[in-house]
CSV table of C-alpha atoms in Angstrom, one decimal:
chain,number,residue,atom,x,y,z
A,1,MET,CA,15.9,-4.6,-5.7
A,2,GLY,CA,15.9,-2.4,-8.8
A,3,PHE,CA,16.5,1.1,-7.0
A,4,GLU,CA,19.2,3.5,-7.3
A,5,ALA,CA,22.3,2.6,-5.3
A,6,ASP,CA,21.5,5.6,-2.6
A,7,THR,CA,18.0,4.4,-1.9
A,8,TYR,CA,16.1,1.9,0.3
A,9,ARG,CA,13.1,0.8,1.3
A,10,THR,CA,11.4,0.6,4.8
A,11,LEU,CA,8.3,1.0,6.3
A,12,ALA,CA,6.2,4.3,6.6
A,13,LYS,CA,4.5,3.3,10.1
A,14,PRO,CA,4.1,0.0,12.1
A,15,SER,CA,1.4,-2.2,10.6
A,16,GLU,CA,-2.1,-3.4,11.5
A,17,GLU,CA,-2.2,-6.4,13.7
A,18,ILE,CA,-2.9,-9.6,10.9
A,19,LEU,CA,-4.1,-12.8,12.5
A,20,LEU,CA,-3.5,-16.3,10.6
A,21,LYS,CA,-5.3,-19.4,11.9
A,22,GLU,CA,-3.6,-22.9,11.4
A,23,ARG,CA,-5.0,-25.9,13.0
A,24,LYS,CA,-6.5,-24.1,15.7
A,25,SER,CA,-3.5,-22.6,16.8
A,26,LYS,CA,-3.6,-18.6,16.0
A,27,PHE,CA,-0.3,-16.6,14.6
A,28,TYR,CA,-0.8,-12.8,15.0
A,29,GLY,CA,1.9,-10.9,12.8
A,30,HIS,CA,3.0,-7.4,13.1
A,31,ALA,CA,5.4,-5.5,11.3
A,32,TYR,CA,7.4,-2.4,12.4
A,33,PRO,CA,10.0,0.5,11.0
A,34,ILE,CA,13.0,0.4,13.5
A,35,GLN,CA,16.0,2.8,13.8
A,36,SER,CA,18.0,0.9,16.1
A,37,GLU,CA,18.2,-2.8,17.9
A,38,GLU,CA,17.5,-1.1,21.3
A,39,VAL,CA,13.6,-0.6,20.4
A,40,VAL,CA,13.3,-4.8,19.6
A,41,LYS,CA,13.2,-5.9,23.5
A,42,PRO,CA,11.0,-3.0,24.4
A,43,ILE,CA,8.3,-4.4,21.7
A,44,ILE,CA,8.8,-8.0,22.1
A,45,GLU,CA,8.0,-7.5,25.9
A,46,MET,CA,5.0,-5.2,24.8
A,47,LEU,CA,3.9,-8.2,22.6
A,48,ARG,CA,4.6,-10.9,25.4
A,49,LYS,CA,1.9,-8.7,27.9
A,50,GLN,CA,-0.6,-8.1,25.0
A,51,TYR,CA,-0.9,-11.7,24.3
A,52,ALA,CA,-0.4,-13.3,28.2
A,53,ASN,CA,-1.5,-16.6,26.8
A,54,ALA,CA,1.0,-17.0,23.9
A,55,GLY,CA,3.7,-19.7,23.8
A,56,HIS,CA,6.0,-18.1,21.3
A,57,VAL,CA,6.9,-14.5,20.2
A,58,CYS,CA,9.6,-15.2,17.1
A,59,TYR,CA,10.7,-12.5,15.4
A,60,ALA,CA,13.9,-11.2,12.4
A,61,TRP,CA,15.2,-7.6,12.4
A,62,GLN,CA,17.4,-5.6,9.6
A,63,LEU,CA,19.1,-2.9,10.0
A,64,GLY,CA,21.1,-0.9,7.5
A,65,ILE,CA,21.5,0.4,4.1
A,66,GLU,CA,24.9,-0.4,2.6
A,67,GLN,CA,26.1,-2.6,5.2
A,68,THR,CA,23.5,-4.6,7.0
A,69,THR,CA,23.1,-6.5,10.3
A,70,TYR,CA,20.2,-9.2,11.0
A,71,ARG,CA,19.0,-11.5,14.0
A,72,VAL,CA,16.2,-14.1,14.3
A,73,SER,CA,14.8,-15.8,17.1
A,74,ASP,CA,12.5,-18.9,17.0
A,75,ASP,CA,11.8,-18.3,20.9
A,76,GLY,CA,11.4,-22.0,21.8
A,77,GLU,CA,10.1,-23.3,18.4
A,78,PRO,CA,12.3,-26.0,16.6
A,79,ASN,CA,15.3,-24.5,15.4
A,80,ASN,CA,14.8,-22.3,12.1
A,81,SER,CA,11.1,-23.0,11.9
A,82,ALA,CA,10.0,-19.6,12.8
A,83,GLY,CA,13.0,-16.6,12.8
A,84,MET,CA,14.4,-17.6,9.3
A,85,PRO,CA,11.1,-18.0,7.5
A,86,ILE,CA,10.2,-14.0,8.9
A,87,TYR,CA,13.5,-12.9,7.8
A,88,GLY,CA,13.4,-14.7,4.5
A,89,GLN,CA,10.5,-12.5,3.8
A,90,ILE,CA,12.1,-9.2,5.1
A,91,LYS,CA,14.2,-10.0,2.3
A,92,ALA,CA,11.8,-10.9,-0.2
A,93,PHE,CA,9.9,-7.6,0.2
A,94,GLY,CA,13.3,-5.7,-0.2
A,95,LEU,CA,13.1,-4.3,3.3
A,96,THR,CA,15.6,-2.7,5.9
A,97,ASN,CA,15.3,-0.9,9.1
A,98,VAL,CA,12.2,-3.2,10.0
A,99,LEU,CA,11.1,-5.6,12.6
A,100,VAL,CA,8.7,-8.4,12.3
A,101,THR,CA,7.0,-10.8,14.6
A,102,VAL,CA,4.9,-13.3,14.7
A,103,THR,CA,2.9,-14.3,17.9
A,104,ARG,CA,1.8,-17.8,18.3
A,105,VAL,CA,-1.2,-18.9,20.4
A,106,PHE,CA,-1.1,-23.0,20.6
A,107,GLY,CA,-4.3,-24.4,19.8
A,108,GLY,CA,-3.5,-28.1,20.7
A,109,THR,CA,-2.6,-29.3,17.4
A,110,LYS,CA,1.0,-30.0,17.0
A,111,LEU,CA,2.1,-28.7,13.3
A,112,GLY,CA,5.6,-30.1,13.0
A,113,VAL,CA,8.4,-28.3,11.7
A,114,GLY,CA,7.1,-27.8,7.9
A,115,GLY,CA,4.1,-26.6,9.1
A,116,LEU,CA,5.5,-24.1,11.3
A,117,ILE,CA,7.6,-23.0,8.8
A,118,GLN,CA,4.8,-22.2,6.3
A,119,ALA,CA,2.7,-20.8,9.0
A,120,TYR,CA,5.5,-18.2,10.0
A,121,LYS,CA,6.4,-17.5,6.6
A,122,THR,CA,2.5,-16.7,5.8
A,123,ALA,CA,2.3,-14.8,8.8
A,124,ALA,CA,5.1,-12.6,7.8
A,125,GLN,CA,4.2,-12.1,4.5
A,126,MET,CA,0.5,-10.8,5.6
A,127,ALA,CA,1.9,-8.6,8.0
A,128,LEU,CA,4.0,-7.1,5.1
A,129,GLU,CA,1.5,-7.0,2.4
A,130,ASN,CA,-0.3,-5.0,5.3
A,131,SER,CA,2.2,-2.7,5.7
A,132,GLU,CA,3.0,0.8,3.8
A,133,THR,CA,6.3,1.0,2.4
A,134,LEU,CA,8.3,4.0,1.4
A,135,VAL,CA,11.5,4.6,-0.7
A,136,LYS,CA,14.1,7.0,1.3
A,137,THR,CA,16.9,8.2,0.2
A,138,LEU,CA,20.4,7.8,1.6
A,139,GLU,CA,21.6,11.1,3.1
A,140,THR,CA,25.0,12.0,4.1
A,141,SER,CA,26.2,15.2,6.3
A,142,LEU,CA,28.9,17.5,5.5
A,143,ARG,CA,29.8,20.6,7.6
A,144,ILE,CA,31.3,23.7,6.1
A,145,THR,CA,32.9,26.9,7.8
A,146,PHE,CA,33.2,30.5,5.8
A,147,ALA,CA,33.4,34.3,6.4
A,148,TYR,CA,30.0,35.9,6.7
A,149,SER,CA,30.9,37.7,3.5
A,150,ASP,CA,30.5,34.2,1.7
A,151,MET,CA,27.1,33.6,2.5
A,152,GLU,CA,25.6,34.5,-0.7
A,153,LYS,CA,28.2,32.1,-2.5
A,154,VAL,CA,27.2,29.2,-0.1
A,155,MET,CA,23.5,29.6,-0.1
A,156,ARG,CA,23.6,30.1,-4.1
A,157,ILE,CA,25.0,26.6,-4.1
A,158,VAL,CA,22.8,24.7,-1.5
A,159,LYS,CA,19.7,26.3,-3.0
A,160,LYS,CA,20.9,25.2,-6.7
A,161,HIS,CA,21.6,21.6,-5.6
A,162,GLY,CA,18.6,21.3,-3.2
A,163,LEU,CA,21.0,20.4,-0.4
A,164,GLY,CA,19.3,20.4,2.9
A,165,LEU,CA,20.3,22.6,5.8
A,166,VAL,CA,20.6,21.1,9.2
A,167,SER,CA,22.1,23.6,11.5
A,168,GLN,CA,23.7,27.2,11.4
A,169,LYS,CA,25.9,29.2,13.7
A,170,MET,CA,26.4,32.8,12.5
A,171,GLU,CA,29.2,34.4,14.5
A,172,LEU,CA,32.3,35.8,13.3
A,173,ASP,CA,32.6,33.0,10.7
A,174,CYS,CA,29.7,31.0,10.0
A,175,GLU,CA,29.5,27.0,10.7
A,176,PHE,CA,26.3,25.3,8.0
A,177,GLU,CA,26.0,21.4,8.7
A,178,ILE,CA,24.2,20.6,5.5
A,179,SER,CA,22.6,17.3,4.1
A,180,CYS,CA,22.8,15.8,0.6
A,181,ARG,CA,22.3,12.7,-1.2
A,182,LYS,CA,24.9,10.1,-0.8
A,183,LYS,CA,25.6,10.1,-4.7
A,184,MET,CA,26.3,13.6,-4.7
A,185,GLU,CA,28.8,13.9,-1.8
A,186,GLU,CA,31.6,13.9,-4.2
A,187,LYS,CA,30.0,16.7,-6.3
A,188,VAL,CA,29.3,19.0,-3.4
A,189,VAL,CA,32.5,18.7,-1.5
A,190,GLN,CA,34.2,19.4,-4.8
A,191,LEU,CA,31.7,22.4,-5.4
A,192,PHE,CA,33.0,24.1,-1.9
A,193,ASP,CA,36.3,23.3,-1.9
A,194,ALA,CA,36.8,25.2,-5.6
A,195,LEU,CA,36.0,28.3,-3.3
A,196,PRO,CA,38.9,29.3,-1.4
A,197,SER,CA,37.7,31.1,1.6
A,198,ILE,CA,35.5,27.9,2.4
A,199,SER,CA,36.2,24.8,4.3
A,200,ILE,CA,34.2,21.9,4.0
A,201,HIS,CA,34.9,18.6,6.5
A,202,ARG,CA,33.3,15.1,6.0
A,203,LYS,CA,31.5,13.9,9.4
Protein backbone atom coordinates (compact mmCIF):
# COMPACT_ATOMS: atom_id res chain seq x y z
CA MET A 1 0.00 0.00 0.00
CA GLY A 2 3.02 2.29 0.33
CA PHE A 3 2.11 3.49 3.82
CA GLU A 4 4.10 3.32 7.02
CA ALA A 5 3.46 0.16 9.00
CA ASP A 6 1.34 1.92 11.63
CA THR A 7 -0.99 3.80 9.28
CA TYR A 8 -4.08 2.69 7.38
CA ARG A 9 -6.48 4.17 4.86
CA THR A 10 -10.21 4.44 5.52
CA LEU A 11 -13.15 6.70 4.62
CA ALA A 12 -13.59 10.17 6.11
CA LYS A 13 -17.40 9.95 5.92
CA PRO A 14 -20.17 8.05 4.09
CA SER A 15 -20.15 8.56 0.33
CA GLU A 16 -22.88 10.17 -1.71
CA GLU A 17 -25.08 7.76 -3.66
CA ILE A 18 -23.85 6.80 -7.13
CA LEU A 19 -26.05 5.25 -9.82
CA LEU A 20 -24.89 2.83 -12.50
CA LYS A 21 -27.44 1.86 -15.18
CA GLU A 22 -26.84 -1.42 -16.96
CA ARG A 23 -29.46 -2.75 -19.44
CA LYS A 24 -32.29 -1.06 -17.53
CA SER A 25 -31.14 -2.44 -14.16
CA LYS A 26 -30.11 0.24 -11.67
CA PHE A 27 -27.17 -0.31 -9.33
CA TYR A 28 -26.92 2.16 -6.41
CA GLY A 29 -23.50 2.22 -4.75
CA HIS A 30 -22.67 3.49 -1.25
CA ALA A 31 -19.56 3.36 0.94
CA TYR A 32 -19.46 3.83 4.71
CA PRO A 33 -16.69 4.06 7.32
CA ILE A 34 -17.39 1.49 10.06
CA GLN A 35 -15.77 0.60 13.38
CA SER A 36 -17.56 -2.68 14.11
CA GLU A 37 -19.61 -5.41 12.46
CA GLU A 38 -22.65 -4.44 14.58
CA VAL A 39 -23.39 -1.38 12.41
CA VAL A 40 -23.62 -3.37 9.15
CA LYS A 41 -27.08 -4.89 9.66
CA PRO A 42 -28.82 -1.56 10.48
CA ILE A 43 -27.27 0.06 7.37
CA ILE A 44 -28.45 -2.83 5.14
CA GLU A 45 -31.95 -2.64 6.67
CA MET A 46 -32.02 1.13 6.09
CA LEU A 47 -31.12 0.57 2.41
CA ARG A 48 -33.84 -2.09 2.01
CA LYS A 49 -36.39 0.47 3.24
CA GLN A 50 -34.93 3.29 1.15
CA TYR A 51 -34.99 1.16 -2.03
CA ALA A 52 -38.19 -0.80 -1.38
CA ASN A 53 -38.35 -1.98 -5.02
CA ALA A 54 -34.78 -3.36 -4.97
CA GLY A 55 -34.30 -7.10 -5.37
CA HIS A 56 -30.81 -7.28 -3.89
CA VAL A 57 -28.69 -5.33 -1.42
CA CYS A 58 -25.23 -6.84 -1.88
CA TYR A 59 -22.21 -5.77 0.13
CA ALA A 60 -18.72 -6.39 1.40
CA TRP A 61 -16.91 -5.06 4.44
CA GLN A 62 -13.45 -5.22 5.95
CA LEU A 63 -12.40 -4.42 9.50
CA GLY A 64 -9.04 -4.37 11.27
CA ILE A 65 -5.57 -3.07 10.65
CA GLU A 66 -2.92 -5.57 11.68
CA GLN A 67 -5.34 -8.50 11.44
CA THR A 68 -8.25 -8.01 9.08
CA THR A 69 -11.63 -9.72 8.89
CA TYR A 70 -14.07 -9.39 6.02
CA ARG A 71 -17.47 -10.61 4.91
CA VAL A 72 -19.30 -10.58 1.58
CA SER A 73 -22.96 -11.07 0.68
CA ASP A 74 -24.47 -11.87 -2.72
CA ASP A 75 -27.99 -11.45 -1.25
CA GLY A 76 -29.59 -13.92 -3.66
CA GLU A 77 -27.50 -13.09 -6.74
CA PRO A 78 -25.54 -16.01 -8.29
CA ASN A 79 -22.68 -17.19 -6.07
CA ASN A 80 -19.66 -14.81 -6.04
CA SER A 81 -21.21 -12.50 -8.65
CA ALA A 82 -21.70 -9.54 -6.30
CA GLY A 83 -20.06 -9.65 -2.84
CA MET A 84 -16.60 -10.73 -4.05
CA PRO A 85 -16.39 -8.15 -6.89
CA ILE A 86 -17.35 -5.46 -4.31
CA TYR A 87 -14.72 -6.76 -1.87
CA GLY A 88 -12.15 -6.74 -4.68
CA GLN A 89 -12.62 -2.96 -4.93
CA ILE A 90 -12.11 -2.47 -1.17
CA LYS A 91 -8.78 -4.32 -1.61
CA ALA A 92 -7.92 -2.41 -4.80
CA PHE A 93 -8.38 0.93 -3.01
CA GLY A 94 -6.32 -0.31 -0.04
CA LEU A 95 -9.08 0.47 2.48
CA THR A 96 -10.13 -1.00 5.80
CA ASN A 97 -12.86 -0.29 8.39
CA VAL A 98 -15.21 0.15 5.46
CA LEU A 99 -18.54 -1.18 4.18
CA VAL A 100 -19.46 -0.95 0.49
CA THR A 101 -23.01 -1.72 -0.63
CA VAL A 102 -24.54 -2.05 -4.09
CA THR A 103 -28.35 -2.10 -4.26
CA ARG A 104 -29.87 -3.48 -7.46
CA VAL A 105 -33.26 -2.60 -8.90
CA PHE A 106 -33.94 -5.16 -11.67
CA GLY A 107 -34.86 -3.69 -15.03
CA GLY A 108 -36.26 -6.76 -16.75
CA THR A 109 -33.16 -7.88 -18.67
CA LYS A 110 -30.88 -10.60 -17.26
CA LEU A 111 -27.23 -9.63 -17.32
CA GLY A 112 -25.69 -13.10 -16.90
CA VAL A 113 -23.03 -13.84 -14.29
CA GLY A 114 -20.28 -12.01 -16.21
CA GLY A 115 -22.46 -8.93 -16.62
CA LEU A 116 -23.38 -8.98 -12.92
CA ILE A 117 -19.74 -9.27 -11.81
CA GLN A 118 -18.82 -6.28 -13.98
CA ALA A 119 -21.79 -4.19 -12.84
CA TYR A 120 -21.24 -4.82 -9.10
CA LYS A 121 -17.51 -4.22 -9.47
CA THR A 122 -18.05 -0.95 -11.39
CA ALA A 123 -20.71 0.35 -8.97
CA ALA A 124 -18.41 -0.40 -5.99
CA GLN A 125 -15.51 1.31 -7.78
CA MET A 126 -17.63 4.40 -8.53
CA ALA A 127 -18.82 4.57 -4.89
CA LEU A 128 -15.21 4.47 -3.64
CA GLU A 129 -14.00 6.96 -6.26
CA ASN A 130 -16.77 9.22 -5.00
CA SER A 131 -15.58 8.85 -1.37
CA GLU A 132 -13.25 11.02 0.65
CA THR A 133 -10.47 8.87 2.09
CA LEU A 134 -7.97 9.63 4.81
CA VAL A 135 -4.90 8.01 6.31
CA LYS A 136 -5.14 7.29 10.02
CA THR A 137 -2.39 6.38 12.44
CA LEU A 138 -2.58 3.21 14.49
CA GLU A 139 -2.52 4.28 18.14
CA THR A 140 -1.82 2.31 21.28
CA SER A 141 -2.71 3.18 24.88
CA LEU A 142 -0.46 2.97 27.94
CA ARG A 143 -1.21 3.61 31.61
CA ILE A 144 1.31 5.34 33.82
CA THR A 145 1.11 5.78 37.59
CA PHE A 146 3.39 8.14 39.49
CA ALA A 147 3.67 10.38 42.52
CA TYR A 148 2.44 13.95 42.17
CA SER A 149 6.01 15.14 42.69
CA ASP A 150 6.95 13.48 39.36
CA MET A 151 4.31 15.39 37.39
CA GLU A 152 6.84 17.71 35.78
CA LYS A 153 9.03 14.85 34.52
CA VAL A 154 6.00 13.04 33.09
CA MET A 155 4.62 16.12 31.34
CA ARG A 156 8.02 16.87 29.86
CA ILE A 157 8.09 13.44 28.15
CA VAL A 158 4.43 13.73 27.07
CA LYS A 159 5.06 17.11 25.42
CA LYS A 160 8.45 16.32 23.93
CA HIS A 161 7.20 13.18 22.17
CA GLY A 162 3.75 14.50 21.22
CA LEU A 163 1.89 11.86 23.24
CA GLY A 164 -1.87 12.07 23.60
CA LEU A 165 -3.41 12.44 27.04
CA VAL A 166 -6.53 10.24 27.07
CA SER A 167 -7.49 10.49 30.74
CA GLN A 168 -5.99 11.55 34.05
CA LYS A 169 -6.68 10.94 37.74
CA MET A 170 -4.99 13.23 40.23
CA GLU A 171 -5.07 11.91 43.78
CA LEU A 172 -2.28 10.96 46.17
CA ASP A 173 -0.88 9.09 43.23
CA CYS A 174 -1.55 10.24 39.70
CA GLU A 175 -2.65 8.00 36.86
CA PHE A 176 -2.53 9.02 33.21
CA GLU A 177 -3.73 7.09 30.21
CA ILE A 178 -1.61 8.17 27.27
CA SER A 179 -1.74 7.30 23.59
CA CYS A 180 1.11 7.10 21.13
CA ARG A 181 1.79 5.84 17.65
CA LYS A 182 2.06 2.05 17.63
CA LYS A 183 5.61 2.13 16.30
CA MET A 184 6.70 4.41 19.20
CA GLU A 185 5.32 2.13 21.90
CA GLU A 186 8.65 0.44 22.84
CA LYS A 187 10.48 3.76 22.98
CA VAL A 188 7.81 5.37 25.20
CA VAL A 189 7.78 2.38 27.56
CA GLN A 190 11.59 2.61 27.86
CA LEU A 191 11.46 6.37 28.57
CA PHE A 192 9.08 5.96 31.49
CA ASP A 193 10.71 2.72 32.69
CA ALA A 194 13.96 4.67 33.06
CA LEU A 195 12.34 6.79 35.80
CA PRO A 196 12.41 4.65 38.98
CA SER A 197 9.35 6.17 40.67
CA ILE A 198 7.06 5.81 37.66
CA SER A 199 5.33 2.59 36.61
CA ILE A 200 3.97 2.04 33.11
CA HIS A 201 1.51 -0.65 32.03
CA ARG A 202 0.41 -1.75 28.59
CA LYS A 203 -3.37 -1.83 28.28
